[in-house]
Coordinates of C-alpha atoms and ligand atoms in Angstrom, one line a residue:
M1091 CA 5.2 6.0 -30.7
S1092 CA 4.7 2.6 -28.9
L1093 CA 1.2 1.9 -27.7
I1094 CA 0.3 3.7 -24.5
I1095 CA -2.9 3.1 -22.6
A1096 CA -3.6 5.7 -19.9
I1097 CA -6.0 4.7 -17.1
D1098 CA -6.9 7.5 -14.7
G1099 CA -9.6 7.9 -12.1
P1100 CA -10.4 8.3 -8.4
A1101 CA -9.3 5.9 -5.6
A1102 CA -10.6 2.3 -5.6
A1103 CA -12.5 2.6 -8.9
G1104 CA -11.0 -0.7 -10.2
K1105 CA -8.1 0.9 -12.2
G1106 CA -5.4 -1.4 -11.1
T1107 CA -7.3 -4.7 -11.8
L1108 CA -8.4 -3.4 -15.2
A1109 CA -5.0 -2.0 -16.1
R1110 CA -3.3 -5.3 -15.2
R1111 CA -5.7 -7.3 -17.4
L1112 CA -5.3 -4.9 -20.3
A1113 CA -1.6 -5.1 -20.0
A1114 CA -1.7 -8.9 -20.2
H1115 CA -4.2 -8.8 -23.1
F1116 CA -2.1 -6.4 -25.2
A1117 CA 1.3 -7.9 -24.0
L1118 CA 2.4 -4.5 -22.6
P1119 CA 4.3 -3.6 -19.4
Y1120 CA 2.2 -2.3 -16.6
L1121 CA 3.0 0.5 -14.2
D1122 CA 0.9 1.3 -11.1
T1123 CA 2.0 5.0 -10.7
G1124 CA 0.2 5.3 -7.3
L1125 CA 3.0 3.1 -5.9
L1126 CA 5.5 5.8 -6.7
Y1127 CA 3.6 8.3 -4.5
R1128 CA 2.9 5.7 -1.9
A1129 CA 6.6 4.7 -1.7
T1130 CA 7.6 8.4 -1.5
A1131 CA 5.2 8.9 1.4
R1132 CA 6.4 5.8 3.2
R1133 CA 10.0 7.0 3.1
V1134 CA 9.0 10.4 4.6
L1135 CA 6.9 8.7 7.3
D1136 CA 9.7 6.2 8.1
A1137 CA 12.2 9.0 8.6
G1138 CA 9.8 10.7 11.0
G1139 CA 9.1 13.5 8.5
N1140 CA 6.0 15.4 7.5
P1141 CA 4.5 14.3 4.1
A1142 CA 3.3 17.9 3.6
D1143 CA 6.8 19.3 3.9
P1144 CA 7.9 20.0 0.3
A1145 CA 11.7 19.6 1.0
A1146 CA 11.4 16.3 2.8
A1147 CA 8.9 14.9 0.2
A1148 CA 10.9 16.0 -2.8
A1149 CA 14.1 14.5 -1.3
A1150 CA 12.3 11.2 -0.7
A1151 CA 11.0 11.2 -4.3
R1152 CA 14.5 11.8 -5.7
A1153 CA 15.9 9.0 -3.5
L1154 CA 13.3 6.4 -4.5
S1155 CA 14.5 3.0 -5.5
P1156 CA 12.6 0.1 -7.2
E1157 CA 12.7 -1.9 -3.9
D1158 CA 10.7 1.0 -2.2
T1159 CA 7.8 0.3 -4.5
E1160 CA 7.8 -3.4 -3.6
R1161 CA 7.2 -3.0 0.1
T1162 CA 4.1 -4.7 1.4
D1163 CA 3.1 -1.9 3.7
L1164 CA 2.1 0.7 1.1
R1165 CA -1.6 0.0 0.9
V1166 CA -2.7 1.1 4.3
P1167 CA -4.9 4.1 5.3
Q1168 CA -2.0 6.0 6.8
V1169 CA -0.1 5.8 3.5
D1170 CA -3.3 6.6 1.4
E1171 CA -3.4 10.0 3.0
A1172 CA 0.3 10.7 3.1
A1173 CA 0.6 9.7 -0.6
S1174 CA -2.1 12.2 -1.5
Q1175 CA -0.1 14.9 0.5
V1176 CA 3.2 14.3 -1.2
A1177 CA 1.4 14.1 -4.6
S1178 CA 0.2 17.7 -4.3
I1179 CA 3.9 18.9 -4.2
P1180 CA 5.1 20.0 -7.7
A1181 CA 8.8 19.0 -6.9
V1182 CA 7.6 15.5 -6.1
R1183 CA 5.7 15.2 -9.3
A1184 CA 8.7 16.6 -11.3
A1185 CA 11.0 14.0 -9.7
L1186 CA 8.8 11.1 -10.7
L1187 CA 8.0 12.3 -14.2
D1188 CA 11.1 11.0 -16.1
F1189 CA 10.8 7.5 -14.5
Q1190 CA 7.2 7.2 -15.7
R1191 CA 8.0 8.4 -19.3
A1192 CA 11.1 6.2 -19.5
F1193 CA 9.1 3.1 -18.3
A1194 CA 6.9 3.3 -21.5
A1195 CA 9.5 4.5 -23.9
T1196 CA 10.7 1.3 -25.4
N1197 CA 7.8 -1.1 -25.4
G1198 CA 4.8 1.1 -24.6
A1199 CA 2.8 0.5 -21.5
V1200 CA -0.5 0.5 -19.6
L1201 CA -0.2 3.0 -16.8
D1202 CA -2.7 3.8 -14.1
G1203 CA -2.9 6.9 -12.0
R1204 CA -4.5 10.4 -11.8
D1205 CA -2.6 12.4 -14.5
I1206 CA -1.4 9.8 -17.1
G1207 CA -3.7 11.1 -19.8
T1208 CA -3.4 14.8 -18.9
V1209 CA 0.3 15.3 -18.0
I1210 CA 2.5 12.2 -18.3
F1211 CA 1.3 11.0 -21.7
P1212 CA -1.1 13.5 -23.2
Q1213 CA -0.4 11.9 -26.6
A1214 CA -1.4 8.4 -25.5
Q1215 CA -3.4 6.6 -28.2
A1216 CA -6.1 5.4 -25.7
K1217 CA -7.3 7.0 -22.5
L1218 CA -9.8 5.6 -20.1
F1219 CA -11.2 7.5 -17.1
V1220 CA -12.4 4.8 -14.7
T1221 CA -14.8 5.8 -12.0
A1222 CA -17.5 4.4 -9.7
S1223 CA -19.8 5.8 -7.0
A1224 CA -18.0 6.7 -3.7
E1225 CA -20.2 4.2 -1.9
E1226 CA -19.2 1.4 -4.2
R1227 CA -15.5 2.4 -4.1
G1228 CA -15.7 2.5 -0.3
R1229 CA -17.1 -1.1 -0.2
R1230 CA -14.4 -2.3 -2.5
R1231 CA -11.6 -0.8 -0.5
W1232 CA -13.1 -2.1 2.7
R1233 CA -13.3 -5.6 1.3
E1234 CA -9.7 -5.4 0.1
L1235 CA -8.4 -4.3 3.4
T1236 CA -10.4 -6.8 5.5
A1237 CA -9.4 -9.6 3.2
R1238 CA -5.8 -8.7 4.0
G1239 CA -6.5 -8.6 7.7
V1240 CA -6.2 -4.8 8.0
P1241 CA -8.9 -3.6 10.5
A1242 CA -11.2 -1.2 8.6
D1243 CA -14.6 0.5 9.3
L1244 CA -16.7 1.0 6.1
A1245 CA -18.0 4.5 6.9
T1246 CA -14.5 5.7 7.8
I1247 CA -13.0 4.2 4.7
T1248 CA -15.7 5.8 2.4
A1249 CA -15.2 9.2 4.1
E1250 CA -11.4 8.9 3.6
I1251 CA -11.9 8.1 -0.1
R1252 CA -14.1 11.1 -0.5
T1253 CA -11.6 13.4 1.2
R1254 CA -8.7 12.0 -0.8
D1255 CA -10.5 12.4 -4.1
A1256 CA -11.5 16.0 -3.2
A1257 CA -7.9 16.8 -2.4
D1258 CA -6.6 15.1 -5.6
A1259 CA -9.1 17.0 -7.7
A1260 CA -8.6 20.4 -6.0
R1261 CA -4.8 20.6 -6.1
T1262 CA -3.1 22.8 -8.7
A1263 CA -0.3 20.3 -9.6
A1264 CA -1.8 17.8 -12.0
P1265 CA -5.2 17.5 -10.5
L1266 CA -7.4 14.5 -10.9
R1267 CA -9.6 15.1 -14.0
P1268 CA -10.5 13.3 -17.2
A1269 CA -8.4 14.3 -20.2
D1270 CA -10.5 15.9 -22.9
D1271 CA -10.1 12.9 -25.1
A1272 CA -10.6 10.3 -22.4
M1273 CA -13.4 7.7 -22.5
T1274 CA -15.3 7.3 -19.3
L1275 CA -15.9 3.8 -17.9
D1276 CA -18.2 3.7 -14.8
T1277 CA -17.7 0.4 -13.0
S1278 CA -20.3 1.0 -10.2
H1279 CA -22.4 -1.8 -11.5
L1280 CA -19.7 -3.9 -13.3
D1281 CA -17.7 -6.7 -11.8
A1282 CA -14.0 -7.1 -13.0
D1283 CA -14.9 -9.3 -15.9
A1284 CA -17.6 -6.9 -17.2
A1285 CA -15.4 -3.9 -16.7
F1286 CA -12.7 -5.6 -18.8
A1287 CA -15.1 -6.5 -21.5
R1288 CA -16.5 -2.9 -21.7
A1289 CA -12.9 -1.5 -21.7
L1290 CA -12.1 -3.7 -24.7
E1291 CA -15.2 -2.4 -26.5
L1292 CA -14.2 1.2 -25.8
L1293 CA -10.6 0.6 -26.9
A1294 CA -11.5 -1.3 -30.0
G1295 CA -11.4 1.8 -32.3
K1296 CA -8.2 3.1 -30.7
V1297 CA -5.7 0.3 -30.4
Ligands
LIG176 O1 -3.7 5.1 -7.0 P1 -3.4 5.2 -5.6 O2 -4.6 5.2 -4.7 O3 -2.4 4.1 -5.1 O4 -2.7 6.6 -5.4 C1 -2.3 7.1 -4.1 C2 -2.3 8.6 -4.2 O5 -1.2 9.0 -5.1 C3 -3.5 9.3 -4.8 O6 -4.5 9.6 -3.9 C4 -2.9 10.5 -5.5 O7 -2.9 11.6 -4.6 C5 -1.5 10.1 -5.9 N1 -1.3 9.8 -7.3 C6 -1.1 10.9 -8.1 N2 -0.9 10.7 -9.4 C7 -0.8 9.5 -9.9 C8 -1.0 8.3 -9.1 C9 -1.3 8.6 -7.8 O8 -1.2 12.0 -7.7 N3 -0.5 9.3 -11.2

């Protein structure tokens, strides 16, 4: 099997930055799987639908096109919550499964998400569970939003992150949890360079 590196963990833990760097380092394609759920949610919201409605959300997931994931309005608080809602619907997850597997089939991949090591690629050679304290993750998300000019209140953002993680971990369909064979990387006190260096150490014996 081609090399697959699975990166899972809660919101704003630094998964995307790390996964992108690992992909460049190992010359692998990179897939941010959160974008699939965000784009699904965006389609439902744009159509005036309810992201918690299984039929509307599943239809949106089945109709997803690559352009949907390239939209610039996917990383905003309204979509954070709606993405988590559509992601709890089994038919939505089923509709997005084949795309994720096919993405890595030929050349391998680095994928980040919530269920890459548990459901999408349980046989991945290397699995990292990337986490950080909720306070630190709230600060990172707040900095990212304000840098992009999106108005954000730190306490509200941190509370929303806690709520979303709790929902992602409590759902029955592919809940957020480390795979049994995942290596945990806590980035609370690590900047992006240090997190990358630590990830390479952890992966050394695996890839
Ligand atoms: O990673 P990101 O914050 O962009 O993900 C948005 C939401 O999509 C998450 O809160 C989660 O509910 C869902 N998601 C998921 N499984 C994945 C990736 C994202 O359920 N593999």
